Coordinates of C-alpha atoms in Angstrom, one line a residue:
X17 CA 48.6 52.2 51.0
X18 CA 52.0 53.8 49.5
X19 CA 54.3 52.3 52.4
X20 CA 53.9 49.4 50.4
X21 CA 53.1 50.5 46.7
X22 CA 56.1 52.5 47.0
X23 CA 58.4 50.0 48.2
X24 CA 57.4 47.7 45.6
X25 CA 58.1 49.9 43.1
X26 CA 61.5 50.2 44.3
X27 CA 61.8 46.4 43.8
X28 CA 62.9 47.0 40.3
X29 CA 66.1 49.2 40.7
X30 CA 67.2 46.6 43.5
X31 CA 66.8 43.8 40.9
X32 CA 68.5 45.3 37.7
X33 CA 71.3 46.9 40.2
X34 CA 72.1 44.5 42.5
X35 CA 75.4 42.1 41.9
X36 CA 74.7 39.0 40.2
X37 CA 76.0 37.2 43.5
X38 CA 73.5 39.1 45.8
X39 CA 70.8 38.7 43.2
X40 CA 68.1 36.4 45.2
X41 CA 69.2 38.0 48.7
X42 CA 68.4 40.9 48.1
X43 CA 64.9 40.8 46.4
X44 CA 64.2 38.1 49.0
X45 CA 64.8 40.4 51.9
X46 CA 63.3 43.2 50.5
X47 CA 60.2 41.7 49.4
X48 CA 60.1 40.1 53.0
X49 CA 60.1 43.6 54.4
X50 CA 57.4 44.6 52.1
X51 CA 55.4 41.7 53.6
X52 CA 56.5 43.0 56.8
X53 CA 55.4 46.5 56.5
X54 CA 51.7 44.9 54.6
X55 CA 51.3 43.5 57.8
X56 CA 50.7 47.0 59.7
X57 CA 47.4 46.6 57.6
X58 CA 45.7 44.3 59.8
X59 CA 45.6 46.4 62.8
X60 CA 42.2 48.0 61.7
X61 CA 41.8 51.4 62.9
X62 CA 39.2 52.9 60.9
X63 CA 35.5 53.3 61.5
X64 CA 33.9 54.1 58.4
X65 CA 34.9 51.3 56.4
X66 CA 37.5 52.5 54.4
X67 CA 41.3 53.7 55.1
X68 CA 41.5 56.6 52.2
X69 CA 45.2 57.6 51.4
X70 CA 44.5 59.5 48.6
X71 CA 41.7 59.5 46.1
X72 CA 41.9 56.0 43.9
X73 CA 43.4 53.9 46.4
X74 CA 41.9 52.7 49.8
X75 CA 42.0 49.6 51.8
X76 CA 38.9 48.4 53.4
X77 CA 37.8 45.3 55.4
X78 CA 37.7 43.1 52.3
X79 CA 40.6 44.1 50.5
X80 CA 43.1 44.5 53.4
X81 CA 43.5 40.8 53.8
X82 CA 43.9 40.1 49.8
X83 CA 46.8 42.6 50.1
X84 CA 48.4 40.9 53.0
X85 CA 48.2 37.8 51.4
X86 CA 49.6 39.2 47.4
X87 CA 52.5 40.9 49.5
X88 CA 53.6 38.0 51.6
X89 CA 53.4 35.4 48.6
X90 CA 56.1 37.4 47.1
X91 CA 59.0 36.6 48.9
X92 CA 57.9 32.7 48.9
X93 CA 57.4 32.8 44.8
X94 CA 61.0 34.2 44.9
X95 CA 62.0 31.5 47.6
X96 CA 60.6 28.5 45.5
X97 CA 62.2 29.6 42.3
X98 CA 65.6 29.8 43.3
X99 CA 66.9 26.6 42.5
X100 CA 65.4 26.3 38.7
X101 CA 65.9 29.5 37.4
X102 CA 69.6 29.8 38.5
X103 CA 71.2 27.9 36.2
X104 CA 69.8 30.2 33.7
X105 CA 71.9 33.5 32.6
X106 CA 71.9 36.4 34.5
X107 CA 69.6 38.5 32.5
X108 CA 66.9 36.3 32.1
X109 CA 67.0 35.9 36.3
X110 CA 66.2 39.6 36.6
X111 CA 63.6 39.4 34.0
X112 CA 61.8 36.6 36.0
X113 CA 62.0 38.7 39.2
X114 CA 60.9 41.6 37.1
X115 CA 57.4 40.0 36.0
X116 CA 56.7 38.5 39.5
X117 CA 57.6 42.1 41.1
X118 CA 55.1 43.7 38.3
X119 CA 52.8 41.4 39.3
X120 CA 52.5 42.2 42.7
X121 CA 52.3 45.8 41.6
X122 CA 49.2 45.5 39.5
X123 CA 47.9 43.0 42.3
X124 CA 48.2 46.0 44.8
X125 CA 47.0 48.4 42.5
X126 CA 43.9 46.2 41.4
X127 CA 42.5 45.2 45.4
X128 CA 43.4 49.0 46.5
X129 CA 41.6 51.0 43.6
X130 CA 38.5 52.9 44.4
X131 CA 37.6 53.4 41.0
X132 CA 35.8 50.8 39.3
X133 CA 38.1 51.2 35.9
X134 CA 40.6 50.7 37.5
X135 CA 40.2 47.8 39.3
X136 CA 39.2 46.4 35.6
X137 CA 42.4 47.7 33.7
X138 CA 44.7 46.2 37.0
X139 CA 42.7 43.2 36.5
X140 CA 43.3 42.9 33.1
X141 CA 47.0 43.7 33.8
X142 CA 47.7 40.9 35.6
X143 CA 47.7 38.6 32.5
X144 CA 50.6 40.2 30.7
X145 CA 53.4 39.0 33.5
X146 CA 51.4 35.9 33.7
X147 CA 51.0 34.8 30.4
X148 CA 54.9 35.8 29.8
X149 CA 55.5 33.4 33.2
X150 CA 53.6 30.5 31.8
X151 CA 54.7 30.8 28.1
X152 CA 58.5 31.4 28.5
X153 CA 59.3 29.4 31.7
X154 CA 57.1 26.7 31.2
X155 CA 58.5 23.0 31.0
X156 CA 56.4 21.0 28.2
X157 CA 55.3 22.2 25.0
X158 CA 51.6 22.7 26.1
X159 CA 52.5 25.6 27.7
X160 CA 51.7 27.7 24.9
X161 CA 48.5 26.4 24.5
X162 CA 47.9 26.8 28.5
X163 CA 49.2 30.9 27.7
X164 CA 46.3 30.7 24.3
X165 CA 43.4 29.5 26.3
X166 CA 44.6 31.2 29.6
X167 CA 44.4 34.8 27.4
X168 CA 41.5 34.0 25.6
X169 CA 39.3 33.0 28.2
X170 CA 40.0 36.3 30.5
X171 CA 39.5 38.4 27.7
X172 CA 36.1 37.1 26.3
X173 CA 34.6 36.8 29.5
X174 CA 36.1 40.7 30.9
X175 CA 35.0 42.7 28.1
X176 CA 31.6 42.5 28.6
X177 CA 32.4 44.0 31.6
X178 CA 34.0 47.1 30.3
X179 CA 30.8 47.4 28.6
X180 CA 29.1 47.4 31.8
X181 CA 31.0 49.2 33.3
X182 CA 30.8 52.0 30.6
X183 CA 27.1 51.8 30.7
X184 CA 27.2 52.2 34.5
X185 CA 29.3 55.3 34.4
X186 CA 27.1 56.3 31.5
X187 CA 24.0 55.9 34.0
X188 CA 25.6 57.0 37.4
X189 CA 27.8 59.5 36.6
X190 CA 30.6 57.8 38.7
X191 CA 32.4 54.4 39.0
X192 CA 34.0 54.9 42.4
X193 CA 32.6 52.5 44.7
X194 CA 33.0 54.3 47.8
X195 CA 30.1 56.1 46.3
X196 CA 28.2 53.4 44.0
X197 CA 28.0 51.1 47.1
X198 CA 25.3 53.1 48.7
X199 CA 23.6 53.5 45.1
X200 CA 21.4 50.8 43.7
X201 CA 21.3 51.7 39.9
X202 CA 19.5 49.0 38.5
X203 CA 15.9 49.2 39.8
X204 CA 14.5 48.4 36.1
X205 CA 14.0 44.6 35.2
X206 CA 14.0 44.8 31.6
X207 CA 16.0 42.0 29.6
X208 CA 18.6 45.0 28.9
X209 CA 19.4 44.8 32.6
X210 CA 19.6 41.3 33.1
X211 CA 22.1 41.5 29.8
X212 CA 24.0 44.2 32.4
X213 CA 23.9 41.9 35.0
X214 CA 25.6 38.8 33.8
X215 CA 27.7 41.2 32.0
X216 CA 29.3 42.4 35.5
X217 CA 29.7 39.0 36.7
X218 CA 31.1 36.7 33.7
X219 CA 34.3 38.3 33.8
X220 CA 34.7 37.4 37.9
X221 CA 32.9 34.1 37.2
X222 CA 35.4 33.1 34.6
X223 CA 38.6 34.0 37.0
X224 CA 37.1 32.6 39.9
X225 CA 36.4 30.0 37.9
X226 CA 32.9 28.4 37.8
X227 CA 32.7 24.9 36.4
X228 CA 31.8 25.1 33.0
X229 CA 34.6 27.8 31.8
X230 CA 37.1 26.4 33.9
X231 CA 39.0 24.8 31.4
X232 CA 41.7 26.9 31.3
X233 CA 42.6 26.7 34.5
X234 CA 44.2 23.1 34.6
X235 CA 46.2 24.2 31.8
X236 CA 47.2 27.3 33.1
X237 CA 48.2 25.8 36.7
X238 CA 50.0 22.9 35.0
X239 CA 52.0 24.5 32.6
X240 CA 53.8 27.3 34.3
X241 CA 56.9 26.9 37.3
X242 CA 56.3 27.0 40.6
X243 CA 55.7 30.7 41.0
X244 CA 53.3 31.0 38.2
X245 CA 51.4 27.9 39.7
X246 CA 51.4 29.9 43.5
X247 CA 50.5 33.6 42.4
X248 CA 47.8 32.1 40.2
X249 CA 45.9 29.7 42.6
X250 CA 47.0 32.0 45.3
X251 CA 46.4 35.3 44.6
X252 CA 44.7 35.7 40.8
X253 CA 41.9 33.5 41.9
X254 CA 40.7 35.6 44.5
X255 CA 40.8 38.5 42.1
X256 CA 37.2 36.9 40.8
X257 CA 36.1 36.9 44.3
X258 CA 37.1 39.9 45.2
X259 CA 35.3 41.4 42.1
X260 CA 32.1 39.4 42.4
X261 CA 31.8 40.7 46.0
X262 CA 32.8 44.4 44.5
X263 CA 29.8 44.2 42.4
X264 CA 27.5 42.1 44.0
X265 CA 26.6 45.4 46.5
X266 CA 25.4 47.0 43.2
X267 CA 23.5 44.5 41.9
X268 CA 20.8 43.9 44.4
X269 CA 17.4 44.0 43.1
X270 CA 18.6 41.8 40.0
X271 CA 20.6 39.3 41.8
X272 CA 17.5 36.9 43.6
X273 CA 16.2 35.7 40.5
X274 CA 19.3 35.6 38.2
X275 CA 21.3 34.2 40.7
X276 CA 19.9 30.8 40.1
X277 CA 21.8 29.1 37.4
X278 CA 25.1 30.2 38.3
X279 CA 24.4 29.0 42.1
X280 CA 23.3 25.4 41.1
X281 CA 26.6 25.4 38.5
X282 CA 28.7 26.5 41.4
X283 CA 27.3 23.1 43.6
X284 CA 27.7 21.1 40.8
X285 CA 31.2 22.2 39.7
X286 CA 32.0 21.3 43.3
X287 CA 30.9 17.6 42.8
X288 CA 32.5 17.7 39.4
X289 CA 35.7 18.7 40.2
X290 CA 35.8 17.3 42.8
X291 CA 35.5 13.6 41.3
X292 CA 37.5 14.5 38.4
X293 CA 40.4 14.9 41.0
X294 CA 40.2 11.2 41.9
X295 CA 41.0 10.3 38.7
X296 CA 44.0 12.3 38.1
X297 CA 47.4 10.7 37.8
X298 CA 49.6 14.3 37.5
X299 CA 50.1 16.0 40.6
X300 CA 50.2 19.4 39.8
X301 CA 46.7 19.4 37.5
X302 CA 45.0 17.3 41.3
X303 CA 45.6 20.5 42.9
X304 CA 44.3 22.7 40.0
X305 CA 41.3 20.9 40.0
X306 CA 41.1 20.8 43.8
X307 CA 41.4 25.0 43.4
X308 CA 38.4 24.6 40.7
X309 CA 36.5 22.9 43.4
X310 CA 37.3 25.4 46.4
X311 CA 36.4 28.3 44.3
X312 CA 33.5 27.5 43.2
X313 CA 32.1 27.2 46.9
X314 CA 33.4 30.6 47.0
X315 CA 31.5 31.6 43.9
X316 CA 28.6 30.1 45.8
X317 CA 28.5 31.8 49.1
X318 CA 29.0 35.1 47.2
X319 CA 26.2 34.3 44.8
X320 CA 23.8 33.9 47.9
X321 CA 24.5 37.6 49.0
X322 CA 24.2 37.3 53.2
X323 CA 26.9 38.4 55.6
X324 CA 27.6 34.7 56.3
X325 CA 28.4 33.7 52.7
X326 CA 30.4 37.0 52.2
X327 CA 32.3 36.8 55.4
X328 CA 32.6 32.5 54.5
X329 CA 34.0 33.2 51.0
X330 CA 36.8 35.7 52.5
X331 CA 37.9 33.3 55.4
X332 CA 37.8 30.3 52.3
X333 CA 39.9 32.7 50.0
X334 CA 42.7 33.4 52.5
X335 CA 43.3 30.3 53.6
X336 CA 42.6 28.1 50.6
X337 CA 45.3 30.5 48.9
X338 CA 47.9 29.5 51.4
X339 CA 47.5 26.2 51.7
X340 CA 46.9 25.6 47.6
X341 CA 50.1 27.4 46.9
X342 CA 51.6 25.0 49.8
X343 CA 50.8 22.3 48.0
X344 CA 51.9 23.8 44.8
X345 CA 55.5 24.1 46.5
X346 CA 55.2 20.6 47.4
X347 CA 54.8 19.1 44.2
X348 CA 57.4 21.3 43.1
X349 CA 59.9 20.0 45.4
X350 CA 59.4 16.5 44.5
X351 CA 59.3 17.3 40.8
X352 CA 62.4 19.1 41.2
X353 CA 63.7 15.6 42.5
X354 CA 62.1 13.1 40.3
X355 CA 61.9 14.9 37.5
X356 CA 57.8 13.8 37.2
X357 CA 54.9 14.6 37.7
X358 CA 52.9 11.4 37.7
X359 CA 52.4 10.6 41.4
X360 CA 52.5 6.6 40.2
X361 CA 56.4 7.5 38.9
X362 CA 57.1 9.7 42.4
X363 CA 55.6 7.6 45.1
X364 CA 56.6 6.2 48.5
X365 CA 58.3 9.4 49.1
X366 CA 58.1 9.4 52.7
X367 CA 60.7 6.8 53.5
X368 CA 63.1 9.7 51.8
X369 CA 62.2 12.5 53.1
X370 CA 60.5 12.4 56.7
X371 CA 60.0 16.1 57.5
X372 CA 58.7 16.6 54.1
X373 CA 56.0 14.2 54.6
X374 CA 54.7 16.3 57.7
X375 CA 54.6 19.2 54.7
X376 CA 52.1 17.2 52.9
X377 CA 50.2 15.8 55.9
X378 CA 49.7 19.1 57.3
X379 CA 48.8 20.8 53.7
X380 CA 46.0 17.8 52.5
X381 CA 44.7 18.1 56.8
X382 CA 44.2 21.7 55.5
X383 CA 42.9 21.3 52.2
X384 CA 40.1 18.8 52.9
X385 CA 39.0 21.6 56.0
X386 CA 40.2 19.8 59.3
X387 CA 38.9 21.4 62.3
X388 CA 39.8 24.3 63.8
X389 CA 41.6 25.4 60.6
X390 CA 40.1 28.4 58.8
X391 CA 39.3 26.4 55.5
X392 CA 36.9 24.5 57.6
X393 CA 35.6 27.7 59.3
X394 CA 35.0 29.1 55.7
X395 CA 33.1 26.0 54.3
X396 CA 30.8 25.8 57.2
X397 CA 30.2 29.2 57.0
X398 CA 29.3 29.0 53.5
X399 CA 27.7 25.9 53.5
X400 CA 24.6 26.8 56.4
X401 CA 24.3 29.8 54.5
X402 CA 23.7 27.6 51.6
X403 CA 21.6 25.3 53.6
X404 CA 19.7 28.8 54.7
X405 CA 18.6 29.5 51.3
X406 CA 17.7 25.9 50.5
X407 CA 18.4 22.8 52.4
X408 CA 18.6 20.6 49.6
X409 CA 22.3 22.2 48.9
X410 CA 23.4 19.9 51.8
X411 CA 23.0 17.0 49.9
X412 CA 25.8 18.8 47.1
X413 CA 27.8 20.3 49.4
X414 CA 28.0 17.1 51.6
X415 CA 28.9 15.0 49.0
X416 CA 31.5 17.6 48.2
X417 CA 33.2 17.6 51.0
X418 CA 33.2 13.8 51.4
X419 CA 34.9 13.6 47.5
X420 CA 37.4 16.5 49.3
X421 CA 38.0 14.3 51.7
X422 CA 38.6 11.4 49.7
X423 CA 40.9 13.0 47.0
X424 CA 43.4 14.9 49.6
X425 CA 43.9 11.2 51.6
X426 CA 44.5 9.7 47.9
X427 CA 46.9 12.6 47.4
X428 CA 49.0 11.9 50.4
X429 CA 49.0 8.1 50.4
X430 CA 49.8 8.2 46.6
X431 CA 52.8 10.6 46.6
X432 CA 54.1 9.1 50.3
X433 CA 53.3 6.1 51.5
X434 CA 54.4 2.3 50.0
X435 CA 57.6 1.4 49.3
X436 CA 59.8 3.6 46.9
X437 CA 60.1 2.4 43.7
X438 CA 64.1 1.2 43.0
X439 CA 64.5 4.0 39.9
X440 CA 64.1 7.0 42.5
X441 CA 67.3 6.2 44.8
X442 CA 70.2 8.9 44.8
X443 CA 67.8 12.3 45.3
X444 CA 69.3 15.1 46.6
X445 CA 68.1 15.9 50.1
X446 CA 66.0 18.9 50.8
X447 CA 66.9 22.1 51.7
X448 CA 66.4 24.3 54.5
X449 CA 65.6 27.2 51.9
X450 CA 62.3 24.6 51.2
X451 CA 61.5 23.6 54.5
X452 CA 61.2 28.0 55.6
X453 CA 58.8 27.8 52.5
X454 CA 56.6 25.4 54.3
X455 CA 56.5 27.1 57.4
X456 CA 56.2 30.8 55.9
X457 CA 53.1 29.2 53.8
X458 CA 51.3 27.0 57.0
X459 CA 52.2 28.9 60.4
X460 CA 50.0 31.6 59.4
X461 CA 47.3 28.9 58.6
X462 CA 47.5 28.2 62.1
X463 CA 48.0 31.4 63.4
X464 CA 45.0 32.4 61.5
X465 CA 43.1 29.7 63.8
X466 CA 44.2 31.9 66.9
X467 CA 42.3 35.2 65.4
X468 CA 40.1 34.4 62.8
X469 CA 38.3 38.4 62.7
X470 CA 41.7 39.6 61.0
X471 CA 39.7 38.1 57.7
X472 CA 36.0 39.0 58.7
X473 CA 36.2 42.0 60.8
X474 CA 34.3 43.8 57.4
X475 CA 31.1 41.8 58.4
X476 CA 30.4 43.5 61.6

């Protein structure tokens, strides 16, 4: 766990000391070799369950591929920001660097931690760089309003969890979970417990986040740059999941009957969403809403509690956080050039720029679930499980993934094909910097297609 925590931590000398010229080099290459070294983390050695380097941080079969995924988004966030953020002075660079380097700190810290406190004050961490991403670098003036409801909605819905949390520890005598995980402490079934209950799980529900107190998440996705938009529908998301699959080994007894209304909210969020996204004209809030949509299939398989729908939701995590923050890039890159967002404005791109159009193919192919990519392996995996517990959540989750369907190929043949419109001639032509981007954020989509048990090898 400390070959990379360390390293990370290093991160901050080498971007306050390094010479403005070699600024982006060097955090690039050395945030590359902490993905690198993350990457040693997949070759699963242990047989207990858990790979203990010291007492509060541990990897296990869930977290490992969260980490992998947190500490190889870091060199792409840097990568993507490059070409906005240089212009501006020196100082403000580093700073920028700074906050996405904390970030992946806090991320590490929060997906390693044994202790359940601890996994709550890194999750609660994680909003200070975030909100200081989305309300500082942000483009339009909504962006402080995006930072108000971002804040406000993480914080109502995670303290009832410290009060949870307080009573478990209260009740248990420990909140380590290496050791709460082969407890059941709720065994009552008064109304104080269900209270307890939904008191663990708003707070994941909210950041995953379930339709219905979602609504700061199109604002939050929208408003930021390009890095805020990645780490957020990449990584931050799946801190929810993570979470809800944290305490969902606790909460057993409780979970079959008050499992209900947040299941059938989940389906419908999907269906929601999901048509909300075929009415969008901005580019950037289509793939918020299309992360809404994912997620809440997550939230879903999670909710029902079998080895399918845990092991679905991981594969569904990893790879709808790759390809999401793909397609963040994307829109980014054409933004960048036509200087909107509205995909009526920036259309008929692929007359322009060829290659880049095989970008966006190959992202929306992966974001509706093509077969054999993992996002499909994910959804079908969570959707017989669904089907398991009740068949009528085919009819939902059907539907869904026709509207998926549907949105991603209005996506694509909205921001590439047709003729370009005469007021976008003279862009300047892509980079190679953008086109590495692409391939660092879809090979291992593909590779991931090759061996699929480096995200469920937990479930055996």
């Amino acid at each position: 766990m400390l070959k990379v925590l360390i390293p990370t931590i290093m991160l901050f000398p080498t971007i306050w000391l390094s010479s403005p010229k070699w600024l982006w080099t060097e955090t690039t290459a050395h945030s590359l070799l902490i993905a690198l070294v993350s990457l040693t983390w997949l070759k699963w050695t242990s047989e207990t369950g858990w790979a203990v380097s010291n007492m509060y941080l541990a990897t296990d079969p869930l977290s490992t591929p969260l980490l992998v995924l947190t500490c190889w988004l870091l060199p792409l966030m840097i990568l993507a920001s490059q070409n906005h953020i240089n212009p501006e002075p020196i100082s403000r660079q580093r700073l920028y660097i700074t906050l996405l380097a904390s970030l992946q700190t806090f991320l590490i810290m929060a997906f390693g931690a044994t202790e359940m406190i601890m996994f709550y004050i890194m999750f609660e961490a994680t909003l200070i760089p975030t909100l200081i991403i989305i309300t500082r670098w942000g483009n339009q003036t909504e962006r402080l309003n995006a930072g108000t409801y971002f804040l406000f909605y993480t914080l109502a819905g995670s303290l009832p969890l410290l009060v949870a949390l307080l009573l478990l520890q209260q009740s248990t005598g420990t909140l380590s979970m290496l050791i709460l995980q082969y407890s059941q402490p709720c065994t009552l079934q008064s109304w104080g417990h269900k209270i307890w209950w939904a008191g663990c799980l708003i707070a994941f529900l909210v950041k995953m986040p379930l339709y219905g107190v979602h609504l700061w998440l199109p604002k939050a996705h929208v408003e930021p740059p390009v890095a805020g938009s990645m780490v957020l529908a990449a990584v931050l998301l799946k801190l929810g999941g993570c979470g809800m699959i944290r305490m969902m080994v606790m909460l057993d007894p409780l979970s079959k009957e008050l499992a209900y209304p947040f299941i059938i909210l989940a389906l419908w969020g999907i269906i929601m969403t999901g048509s909300i996204c075929l009415r969008q004209a901005d580019l950037k809030s289509l793939i918020a809403y299309s992360s809404v949509s994912h997620m809440a299939l997550v939230a879903g398989g999670i909710l029902v509690q079998t080895p399918w729908g845990f092991t679905g939701a991981i594969i569904l995590m990893i790879a709808h956080g790759l390809v999401s923050s793909a397609l963040f890039c994307l829109a980014n890159t054409a933004y960048e050039r036509t200087h909107s967002r509205t995909m009526i404005l920036a259309r008929g791109l692929q007359m322009i720029f060829p290659l880049t159009a095989v970008w966006w193919f190959v992202a929306n192919l992966s974001n509706l679930a093509l077969p054999p990519l993992p996002n499909l392996m994910g959804e079908l995996m969570i959707i017989t499980t669904m089907f398991n517990w009740s068949p009528w959540t085919i009819t939902l989750t059907g539907t869904g993934t026709l509207i998926t369907a549907g949105y991603s190929l209005y996506l694509f043949l909205m921001s590439q094909r047709g003729p370009a419109p005469s007021h976008i001639m003279g862009l300047s032509p892509f980079h190679t910097r953008e086109h590495l981007l692409m391939v660092m954020h879809l090979v291992p989509v593909l590779l991931l297609i090759t061996k699929p048990e480096l995200m469920w090898g937990w479930c055996h």
